[in-house]
mmCIF file of C-alpha atoms in Angstrom:
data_model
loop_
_atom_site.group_PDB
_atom_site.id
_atom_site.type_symbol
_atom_site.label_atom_id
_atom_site.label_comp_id
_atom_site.label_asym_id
_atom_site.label_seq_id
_atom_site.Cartn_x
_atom_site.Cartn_y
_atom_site.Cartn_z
ATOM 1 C CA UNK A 5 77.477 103.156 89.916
ATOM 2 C CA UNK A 6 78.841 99.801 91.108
ATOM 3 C CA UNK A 7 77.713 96.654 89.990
ATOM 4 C CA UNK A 8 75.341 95.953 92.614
ATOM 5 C CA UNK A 9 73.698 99.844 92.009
ATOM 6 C CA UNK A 10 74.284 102.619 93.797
ATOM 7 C CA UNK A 11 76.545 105.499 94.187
ATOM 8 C CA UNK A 12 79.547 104.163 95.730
ATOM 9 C CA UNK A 13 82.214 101.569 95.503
ATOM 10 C CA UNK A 14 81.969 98.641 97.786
ATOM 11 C CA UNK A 15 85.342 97.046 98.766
ATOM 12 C CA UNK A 16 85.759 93.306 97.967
ATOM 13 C CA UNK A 17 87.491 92.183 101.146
ATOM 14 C CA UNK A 18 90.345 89.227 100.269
ATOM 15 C CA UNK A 19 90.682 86.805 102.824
ATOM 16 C CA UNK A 20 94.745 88.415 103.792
ATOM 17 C CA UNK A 21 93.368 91.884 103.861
ATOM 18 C CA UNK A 22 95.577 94.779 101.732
ATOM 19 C CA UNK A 23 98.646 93.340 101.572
ATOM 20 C CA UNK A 24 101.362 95.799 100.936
ATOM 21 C CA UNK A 25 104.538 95.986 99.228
ATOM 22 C CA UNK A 26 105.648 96.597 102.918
ATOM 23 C CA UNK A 27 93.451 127.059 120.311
ATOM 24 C CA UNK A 28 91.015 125.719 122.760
ATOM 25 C CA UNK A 29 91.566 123.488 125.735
ATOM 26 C CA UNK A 30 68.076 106.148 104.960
ATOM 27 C CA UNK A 31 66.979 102.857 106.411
ATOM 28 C CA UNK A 32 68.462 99.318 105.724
ATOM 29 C CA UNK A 33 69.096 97.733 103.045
ATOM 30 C CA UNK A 34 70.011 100.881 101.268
ATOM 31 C CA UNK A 35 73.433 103.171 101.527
ATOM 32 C CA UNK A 36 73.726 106.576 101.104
ATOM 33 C CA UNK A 37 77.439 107.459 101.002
ATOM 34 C CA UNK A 38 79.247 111.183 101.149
ATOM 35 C CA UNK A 39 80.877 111.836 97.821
ATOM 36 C CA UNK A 40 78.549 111.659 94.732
ATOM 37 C CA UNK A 41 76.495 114.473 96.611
ATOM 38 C CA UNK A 42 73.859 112.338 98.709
ATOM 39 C CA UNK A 43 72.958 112.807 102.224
ATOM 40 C CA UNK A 44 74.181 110.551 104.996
ATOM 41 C CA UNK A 45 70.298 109.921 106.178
ATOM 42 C CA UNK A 46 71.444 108.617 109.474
ATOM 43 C CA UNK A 47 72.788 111.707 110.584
ATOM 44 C CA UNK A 48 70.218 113.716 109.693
ATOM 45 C CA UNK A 49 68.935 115.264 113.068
ATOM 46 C CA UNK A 50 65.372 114.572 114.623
ATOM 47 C CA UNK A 51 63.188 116.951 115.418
ATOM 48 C CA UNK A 52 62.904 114.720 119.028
ATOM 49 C CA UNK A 53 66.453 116.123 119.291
ATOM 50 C CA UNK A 54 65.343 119.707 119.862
ATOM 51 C CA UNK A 55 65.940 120.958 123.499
ATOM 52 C CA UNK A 56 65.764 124.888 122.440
ATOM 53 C CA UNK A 57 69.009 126.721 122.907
ATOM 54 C CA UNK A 58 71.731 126.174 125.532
ATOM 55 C CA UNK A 59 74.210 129.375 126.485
ATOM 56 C CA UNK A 60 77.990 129.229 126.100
ATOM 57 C CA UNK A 61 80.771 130.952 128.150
ATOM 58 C CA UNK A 62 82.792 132.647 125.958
ATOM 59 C CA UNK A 63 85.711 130.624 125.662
ATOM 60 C CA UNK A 64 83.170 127.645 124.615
ATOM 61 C CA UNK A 65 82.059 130.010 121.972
ATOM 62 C CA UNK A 66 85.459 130.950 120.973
ATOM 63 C CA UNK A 67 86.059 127.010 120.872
ATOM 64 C CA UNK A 68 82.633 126.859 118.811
ATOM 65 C CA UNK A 69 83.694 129.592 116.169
ATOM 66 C CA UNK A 70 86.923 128.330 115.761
ATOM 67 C CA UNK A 71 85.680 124.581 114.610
ATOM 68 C CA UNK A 72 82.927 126.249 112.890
ATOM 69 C CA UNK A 73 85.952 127.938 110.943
ATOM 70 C CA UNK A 74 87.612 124.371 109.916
ATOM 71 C CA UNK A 75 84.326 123.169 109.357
ATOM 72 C CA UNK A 76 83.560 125.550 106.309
ATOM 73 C CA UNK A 77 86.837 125.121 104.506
ATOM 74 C CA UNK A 78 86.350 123.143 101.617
ATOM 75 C CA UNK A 79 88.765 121.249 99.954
ATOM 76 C CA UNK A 80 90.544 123.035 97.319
ATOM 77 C CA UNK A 81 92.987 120.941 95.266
ATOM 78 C CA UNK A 82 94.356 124.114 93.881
ATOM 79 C CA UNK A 83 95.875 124.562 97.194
ATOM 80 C CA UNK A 84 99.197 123.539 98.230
ATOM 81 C CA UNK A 85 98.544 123.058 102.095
ATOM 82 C CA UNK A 86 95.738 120.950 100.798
ATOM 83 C CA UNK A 87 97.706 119.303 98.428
ATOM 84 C CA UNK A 88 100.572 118.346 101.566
ATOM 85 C CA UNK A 89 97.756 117.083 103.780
ATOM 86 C CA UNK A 90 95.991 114.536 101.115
ATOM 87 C CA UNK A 91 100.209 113.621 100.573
ATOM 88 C CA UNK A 92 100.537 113.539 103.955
ATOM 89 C CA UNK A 93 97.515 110.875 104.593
ATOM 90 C CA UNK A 94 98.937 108.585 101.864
ATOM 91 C CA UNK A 95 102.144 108.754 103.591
ATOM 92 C CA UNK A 96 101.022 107.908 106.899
ATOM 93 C CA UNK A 97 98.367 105.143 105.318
ATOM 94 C CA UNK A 98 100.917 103.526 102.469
ATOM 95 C CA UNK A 99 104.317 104.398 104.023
ATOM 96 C CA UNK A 100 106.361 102.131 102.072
ATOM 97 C CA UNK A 101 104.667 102.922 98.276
ATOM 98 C CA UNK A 102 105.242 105.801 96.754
ATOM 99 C CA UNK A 103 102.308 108.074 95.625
ATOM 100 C CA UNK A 104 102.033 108.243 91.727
ATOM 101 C CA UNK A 105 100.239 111.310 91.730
ATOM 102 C CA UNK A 106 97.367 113.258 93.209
ATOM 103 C CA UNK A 107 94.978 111.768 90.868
ATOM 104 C CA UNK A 108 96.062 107.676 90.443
ATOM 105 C CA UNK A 109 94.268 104.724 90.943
ATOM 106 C CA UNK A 110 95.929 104.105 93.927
ATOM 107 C CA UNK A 111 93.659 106.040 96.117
ATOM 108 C CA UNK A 112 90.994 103.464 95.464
ATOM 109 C CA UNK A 113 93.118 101.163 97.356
ATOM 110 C CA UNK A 114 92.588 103.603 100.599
ATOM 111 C CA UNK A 115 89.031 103.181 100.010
ATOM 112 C CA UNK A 116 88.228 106.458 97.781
ATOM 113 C CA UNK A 117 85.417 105.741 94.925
ATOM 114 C CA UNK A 118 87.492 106.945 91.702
ATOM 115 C CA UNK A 119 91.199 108.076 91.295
ATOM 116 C CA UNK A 120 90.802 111.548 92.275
ATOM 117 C CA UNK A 121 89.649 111.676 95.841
ATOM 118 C CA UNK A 122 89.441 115.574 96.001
ATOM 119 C CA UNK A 123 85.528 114.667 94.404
ATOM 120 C CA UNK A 124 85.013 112.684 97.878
ATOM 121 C CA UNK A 125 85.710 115.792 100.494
ATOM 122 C CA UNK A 126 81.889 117.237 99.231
ATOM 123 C CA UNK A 127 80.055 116.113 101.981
ATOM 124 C CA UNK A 128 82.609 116.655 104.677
ATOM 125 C CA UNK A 129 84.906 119.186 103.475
ATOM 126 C CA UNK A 130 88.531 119.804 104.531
ATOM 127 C CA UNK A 131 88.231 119.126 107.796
ATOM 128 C CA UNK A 132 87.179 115.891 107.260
ATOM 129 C CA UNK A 133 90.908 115.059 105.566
ATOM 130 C CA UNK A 134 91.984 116.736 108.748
ATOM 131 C CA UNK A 135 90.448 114.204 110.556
ATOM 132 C CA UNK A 136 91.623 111.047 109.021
ATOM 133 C CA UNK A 137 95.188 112.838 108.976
ATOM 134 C CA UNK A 138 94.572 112.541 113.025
ATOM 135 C CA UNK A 139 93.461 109.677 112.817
ATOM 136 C CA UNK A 140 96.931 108.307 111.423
ATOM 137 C CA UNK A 141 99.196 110.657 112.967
ATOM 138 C CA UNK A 142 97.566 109.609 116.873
ATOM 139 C CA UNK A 143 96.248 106.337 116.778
ATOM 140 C CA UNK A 144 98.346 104.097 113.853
ATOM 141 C CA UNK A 145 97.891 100.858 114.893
ATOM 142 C CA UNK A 146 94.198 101.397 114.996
ATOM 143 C CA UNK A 147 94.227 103.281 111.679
ATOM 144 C CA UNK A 148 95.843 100.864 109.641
ATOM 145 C CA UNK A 149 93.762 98.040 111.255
ATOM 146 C CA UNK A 150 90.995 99.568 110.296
ATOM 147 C CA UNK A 151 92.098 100.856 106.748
ATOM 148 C CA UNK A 152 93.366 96.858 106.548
ATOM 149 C CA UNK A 153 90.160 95.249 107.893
ATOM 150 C CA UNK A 154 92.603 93.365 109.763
ATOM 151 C CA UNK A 155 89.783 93.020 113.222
ATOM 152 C CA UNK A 156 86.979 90.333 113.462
ATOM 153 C CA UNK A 157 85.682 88.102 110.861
ATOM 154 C CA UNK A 158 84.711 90.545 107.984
ATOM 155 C CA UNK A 159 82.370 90.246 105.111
ATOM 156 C CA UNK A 160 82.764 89.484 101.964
ATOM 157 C CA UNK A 161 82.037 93.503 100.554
ATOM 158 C CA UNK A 162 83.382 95.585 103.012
ATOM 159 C CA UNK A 163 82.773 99.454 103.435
ATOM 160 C CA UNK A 164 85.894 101.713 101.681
ATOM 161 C CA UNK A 165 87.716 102.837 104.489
ATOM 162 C CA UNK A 166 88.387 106.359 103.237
ATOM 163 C CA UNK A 167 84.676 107.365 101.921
ATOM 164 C CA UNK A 168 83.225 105.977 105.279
ATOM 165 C CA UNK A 169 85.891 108.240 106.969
ATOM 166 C CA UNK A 170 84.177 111.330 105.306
ATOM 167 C CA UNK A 171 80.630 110.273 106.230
ATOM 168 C CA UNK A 172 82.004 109.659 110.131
ATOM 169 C CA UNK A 173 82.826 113.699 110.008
ATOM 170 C CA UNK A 174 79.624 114.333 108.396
ATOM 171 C CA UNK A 175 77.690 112.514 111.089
ATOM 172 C CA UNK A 176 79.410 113.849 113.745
ATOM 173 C CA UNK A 177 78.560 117.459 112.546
ATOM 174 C CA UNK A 178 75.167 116.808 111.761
ATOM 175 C CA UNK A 179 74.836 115.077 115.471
ATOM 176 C CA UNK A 180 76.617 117.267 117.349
ATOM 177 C CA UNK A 181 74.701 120.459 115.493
ATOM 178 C CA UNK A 182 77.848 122.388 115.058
ATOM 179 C CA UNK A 183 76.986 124.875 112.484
ATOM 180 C CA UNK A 184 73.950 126.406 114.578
ATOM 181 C CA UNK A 185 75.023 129.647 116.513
ATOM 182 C CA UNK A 186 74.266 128.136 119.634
ATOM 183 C CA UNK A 187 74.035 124.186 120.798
ATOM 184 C CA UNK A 188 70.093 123.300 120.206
ATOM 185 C CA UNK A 189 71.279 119.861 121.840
ATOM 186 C CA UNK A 190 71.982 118.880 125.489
ATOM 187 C CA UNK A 191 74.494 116.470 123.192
ATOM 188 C CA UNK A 192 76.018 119.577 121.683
ATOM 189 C CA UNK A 193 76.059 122.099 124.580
ATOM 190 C CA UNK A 194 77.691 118.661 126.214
ATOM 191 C CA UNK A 195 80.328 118.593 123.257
ATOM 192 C CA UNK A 196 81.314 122.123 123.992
ATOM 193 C CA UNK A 197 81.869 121.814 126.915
ATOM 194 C CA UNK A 198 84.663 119.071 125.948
ATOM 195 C CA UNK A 199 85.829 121.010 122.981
ATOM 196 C CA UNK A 200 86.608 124.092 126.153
ATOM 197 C CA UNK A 201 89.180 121.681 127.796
ATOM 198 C CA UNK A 202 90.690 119.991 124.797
ATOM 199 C CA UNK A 203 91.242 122.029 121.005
ATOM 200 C CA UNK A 204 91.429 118.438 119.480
ATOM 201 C CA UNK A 205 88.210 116.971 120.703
ATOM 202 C CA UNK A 206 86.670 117.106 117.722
ATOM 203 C CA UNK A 207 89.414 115.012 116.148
ATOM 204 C CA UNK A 208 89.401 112.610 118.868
ATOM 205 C CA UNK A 209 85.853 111.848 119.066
ATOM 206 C CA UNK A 210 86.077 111.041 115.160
ATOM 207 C CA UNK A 211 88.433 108.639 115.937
ATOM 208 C CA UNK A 212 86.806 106.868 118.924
ATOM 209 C CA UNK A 213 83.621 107.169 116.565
ATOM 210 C CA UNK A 214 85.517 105.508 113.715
ATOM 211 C CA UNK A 215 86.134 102.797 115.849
ATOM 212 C CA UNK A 216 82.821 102.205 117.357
ATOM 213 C CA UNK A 217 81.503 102.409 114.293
ATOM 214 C CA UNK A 218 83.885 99.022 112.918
ATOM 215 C CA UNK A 219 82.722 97.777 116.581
ATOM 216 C CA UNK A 220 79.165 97.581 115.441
ATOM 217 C CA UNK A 221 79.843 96.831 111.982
ATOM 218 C CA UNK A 222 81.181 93.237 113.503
ATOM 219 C CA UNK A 223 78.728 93.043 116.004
ATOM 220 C CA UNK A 224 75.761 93.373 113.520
ATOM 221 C CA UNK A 225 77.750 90.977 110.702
ATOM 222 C CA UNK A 226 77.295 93.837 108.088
ATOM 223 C CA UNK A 227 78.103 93.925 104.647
ATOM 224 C CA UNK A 228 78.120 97.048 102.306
ATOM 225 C CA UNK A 229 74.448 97.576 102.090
ATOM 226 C CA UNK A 230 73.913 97.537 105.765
ATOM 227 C CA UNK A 231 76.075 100.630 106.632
ATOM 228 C CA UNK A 232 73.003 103.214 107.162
ATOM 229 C CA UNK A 233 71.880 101.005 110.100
ATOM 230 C CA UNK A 234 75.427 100.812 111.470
ATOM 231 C CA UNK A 235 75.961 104.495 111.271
ATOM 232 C CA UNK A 236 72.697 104.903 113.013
ATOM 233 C CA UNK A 237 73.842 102.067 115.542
ATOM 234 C CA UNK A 238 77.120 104.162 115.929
ATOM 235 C CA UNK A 239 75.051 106.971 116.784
ATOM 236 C CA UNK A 240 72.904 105.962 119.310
ATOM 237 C CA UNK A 241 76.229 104.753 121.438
ATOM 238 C CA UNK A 242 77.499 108.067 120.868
ATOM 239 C CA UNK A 243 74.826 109.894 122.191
ATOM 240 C CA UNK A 244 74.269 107.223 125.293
ATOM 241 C CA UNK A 245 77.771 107.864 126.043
ATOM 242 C CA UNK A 246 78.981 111.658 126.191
ATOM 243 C CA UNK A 247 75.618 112.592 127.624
ATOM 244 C CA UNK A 248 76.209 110.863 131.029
ATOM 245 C CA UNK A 249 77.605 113.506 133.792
ATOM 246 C CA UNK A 250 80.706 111.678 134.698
ATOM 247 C CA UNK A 251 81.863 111.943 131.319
ATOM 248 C CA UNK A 252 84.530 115.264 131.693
ATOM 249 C CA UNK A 253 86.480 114.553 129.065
ATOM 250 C CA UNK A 254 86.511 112.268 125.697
ATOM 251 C CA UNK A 255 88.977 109.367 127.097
ATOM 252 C CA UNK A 256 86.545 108.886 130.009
ATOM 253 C CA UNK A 257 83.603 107.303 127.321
ATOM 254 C CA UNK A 258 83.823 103.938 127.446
ATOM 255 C CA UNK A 259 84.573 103.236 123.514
ATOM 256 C CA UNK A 260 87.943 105.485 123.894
ATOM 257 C CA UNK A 261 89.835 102.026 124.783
ATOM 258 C CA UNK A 262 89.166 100.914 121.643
ATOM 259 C CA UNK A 263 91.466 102.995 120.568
ATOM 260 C CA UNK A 264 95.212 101.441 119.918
ATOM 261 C CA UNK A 265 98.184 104.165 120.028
#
């Protein structure tokens, strides 16, 4: 519990930021965070969303199985390869510190709640380490602006970087209803259809999302205990702007620019 309540650790923002050393083509006021096994409540899918059941092709439901595949891998810090990838993310986030271990309380400096961040990956699994691995590996100016709340004028308690990462992949499976045999969504049989021309679209749209997401975090002058509604903001974008018909792939929605390679 931090000192203002609630499960999660809020990140005390310092004026300078973190300064370093150096395959297929709940309402406001209140936050619910991924890791201490709550719910993300704005990703929770309305029963408004319900458009019965769209049909794939079968390469989309290749596509489908495939990410459905990543999706139920949970992290497993028994296992080497997962092991490499959470070594791998500290790499690409701290590349000039060396990691003291796979349980230190350095991780909290990436934004994890404790000094073992395997007990974060509940909510989203491995896939959603996957993700912010992406996310460094693709975009790393935009990753380590983000993870350095170097954009905008920020408040005082700022959301932790990497827990808010895991709640991002937990959203976007939740919105995009990725675990149901078939899209129930015109959003989700619209995702598929994405996912068809390009194998990483799932890691792409979690980093235009994680983007947005600080966007509207600005926009709406949030602090820690406002991050339901900006999640719920974040959504609502989303949905207004994959579901337009001139939108063929990811970099043609207009919050992919936000993105800094």
């Amino acid at each position: 519990m931090g000192e203002h309540g609630g499960s999660f650790v809020a990140v005390r923002r310092i004026s300078q930021g973190l300064e370093r050393s150096s395959a297929c083509h709940t309402s406001s006021g209140s936050a619910a965070w991924i890791g201490r096994g709550l719910s993300c409540v704005c990703a929770q899918r309305q029963e408004s969303d319900e458009r019965g059941s769209f049909e794939l092709t079968p390469l989309q439901e290749e596509c489908l199985q495939r990410l459905q595949s990543r999706i139920e891998v949970t992290y497993d810090s028994s296992r080497p390869e997962h092991q490499e990838a959470l070594r791998a993310l500290w790499n690409a986030a701290f590349p000039d510190e060396e990691l003291r271990g796979l349980i230190s309380e350095q991780w909290k400096e990436m934004g994890w709640q404790g000094k073992d961040p395997s007990t974060d990956f509940r909510g989203g699994g491995f896939i959603s380490l996957e993700n912010l691995l992406f996310f460094a590996k693709t975009f790393p100016k935009s990753f380590q602006d983000l993870l350095r709340k170097q954009d905008g004028n920020r408040a005082m308690w700022e959301y932790p970087f990497a827990v808010a990462g895991v709640n991002i992949t937990f959203m976007l499976i939740q919105m995009l209803d990725l675990q149901a045999v078939k899209p129930r969504t015109l959003m989700g049989a619209t995702f598929l259809k994405l996912l068809s021309e390009n194998e990483h679209a799932f890691d792409l749209l979690y980093c235009i999302t994680f983007k947005l997401m600080d966007q509207q975090w600005l926009a709406m002058h949030a602090s820690y205990m406002d991050f339901n509604s900006v999640m719920k903001s974040t959504r609502l974008q989303l949905e207004r702007e994959l579901v337009p018909e001139d939108i063929t792939r990811l970099e043609d929605m207009p919050s992919f620019r936000l993105l800094a390679r």
